[in-house]
Coordinates of C-alpha atoms in Angstrom, one line a residue:
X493 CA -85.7 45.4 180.5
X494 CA -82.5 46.0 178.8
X495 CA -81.3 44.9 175.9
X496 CA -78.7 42.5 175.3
X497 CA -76.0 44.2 173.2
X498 CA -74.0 41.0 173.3
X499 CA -74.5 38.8 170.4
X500 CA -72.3 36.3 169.1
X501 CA -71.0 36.8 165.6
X502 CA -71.5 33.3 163.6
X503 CA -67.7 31.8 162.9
X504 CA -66.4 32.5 159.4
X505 CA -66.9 29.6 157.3
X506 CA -63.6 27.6 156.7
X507 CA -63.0 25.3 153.8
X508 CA -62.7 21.2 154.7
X509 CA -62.1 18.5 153.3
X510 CA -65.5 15.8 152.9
X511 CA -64.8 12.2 153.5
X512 CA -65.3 11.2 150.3
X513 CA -61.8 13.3 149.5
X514 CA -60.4 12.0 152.9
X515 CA -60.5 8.4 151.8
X516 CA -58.2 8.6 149.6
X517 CA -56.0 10.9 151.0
X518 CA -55.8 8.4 154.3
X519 CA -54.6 5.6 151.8
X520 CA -51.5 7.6 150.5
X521 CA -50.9 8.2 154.0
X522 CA -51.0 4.5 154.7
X523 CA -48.9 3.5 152.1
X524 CA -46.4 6.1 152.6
X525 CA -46.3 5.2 156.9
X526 CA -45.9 1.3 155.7
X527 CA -42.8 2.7 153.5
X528 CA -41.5 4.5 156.2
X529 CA -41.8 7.6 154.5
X530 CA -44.4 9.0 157.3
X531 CA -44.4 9.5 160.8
X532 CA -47.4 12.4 161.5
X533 CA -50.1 14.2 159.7
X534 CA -52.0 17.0 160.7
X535 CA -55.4 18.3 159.1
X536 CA -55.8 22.6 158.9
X537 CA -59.1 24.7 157.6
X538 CA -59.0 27.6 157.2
X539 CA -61.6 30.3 155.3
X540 CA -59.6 29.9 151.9
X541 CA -57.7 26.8 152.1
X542 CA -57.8 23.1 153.5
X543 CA -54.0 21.6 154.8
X544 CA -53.5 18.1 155.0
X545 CA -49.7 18.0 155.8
X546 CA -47.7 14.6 155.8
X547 CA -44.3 14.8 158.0
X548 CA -41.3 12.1 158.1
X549 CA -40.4 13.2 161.6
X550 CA -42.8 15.1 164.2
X551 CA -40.6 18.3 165.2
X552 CA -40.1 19.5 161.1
X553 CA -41.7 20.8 158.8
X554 CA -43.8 18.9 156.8
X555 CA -42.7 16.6 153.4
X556 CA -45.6 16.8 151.6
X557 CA -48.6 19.0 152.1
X558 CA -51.9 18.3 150.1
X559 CA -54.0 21.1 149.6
X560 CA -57.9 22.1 148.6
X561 CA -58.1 25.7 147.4
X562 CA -61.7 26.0 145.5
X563 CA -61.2 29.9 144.5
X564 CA -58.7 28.1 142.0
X565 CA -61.6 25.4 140.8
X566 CA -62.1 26.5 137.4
X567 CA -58.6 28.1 136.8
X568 CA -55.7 25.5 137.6
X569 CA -57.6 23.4 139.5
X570 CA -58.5 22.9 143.1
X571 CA -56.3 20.5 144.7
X572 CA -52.5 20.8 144.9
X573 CA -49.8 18.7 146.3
X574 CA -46.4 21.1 147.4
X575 CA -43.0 19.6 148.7
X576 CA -40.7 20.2 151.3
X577 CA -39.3 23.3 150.0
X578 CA -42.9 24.6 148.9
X579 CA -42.6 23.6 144.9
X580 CA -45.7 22.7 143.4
X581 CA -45.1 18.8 143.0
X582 CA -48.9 18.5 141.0
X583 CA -52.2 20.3 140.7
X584 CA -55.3 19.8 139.3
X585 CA -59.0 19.7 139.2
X586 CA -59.8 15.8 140.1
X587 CA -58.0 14.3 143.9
X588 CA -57.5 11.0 142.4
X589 CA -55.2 12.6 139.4
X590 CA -53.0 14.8 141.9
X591 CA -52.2 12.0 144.5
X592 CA -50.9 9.7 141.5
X593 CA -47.4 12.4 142.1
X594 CA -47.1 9.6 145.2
X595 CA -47.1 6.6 142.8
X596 CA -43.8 7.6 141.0
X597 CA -41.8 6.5 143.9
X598 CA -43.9 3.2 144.4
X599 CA -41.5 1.3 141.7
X600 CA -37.9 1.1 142.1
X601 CA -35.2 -1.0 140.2
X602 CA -33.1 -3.2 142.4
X603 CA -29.6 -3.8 142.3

């Protein structure tokens, strides 16, 4: 018998983010749709990098993109939130501590 020479290669492992940092994540999304700052999201992985992108319209580019990069863990920290233009908006080691950048807008003075 011959042997088989095709063999599947395993997919390269991609980086994800659990539920437990989903959670949270969802909520700012909430709050920022019920603001009518958010239309869309969309969820990437990738072998280095997690993507959960937050857009005001669906045909642009996204507003806000939140971001787990562990090769960074121990150095600047893991997670990172980026606006519009790319500038790092926060970053950090704990998820809870970066996603308070969407709480600055919450309060506004009235006129």
């Amino acid at each position: 018998m011959a042997e088989n020479t095709h063999r599947r290669t395993p997919p390269e492992p991609r980086i994800a983010f659990h539920k437990t940092e989903l959670q949270p994540i969802l909520d700012v999304y909430g709050r920022l749709v019920m603001a009518g700052k958010a239309r869309d999201y969309a969820i990437g992985m990738h072998k280095d990098v997690a993507i959960f992108a937050i857009f005001r319209r669906h045909a642009e580019n996204p507003t806000w993109r939140i971001e787990k990069q562990p090769h960074f863990a121990n150095m600047q920290g893991q997670y990172v939130v980026y606006g519009q233009a790319g500038q790092v908006l926060r970053r950090g080691r704990e998820l809870a501590q970066v996603l308070r950048v969407f709480d600055r807008s919450r309060f506004r003075v009235i006129e």
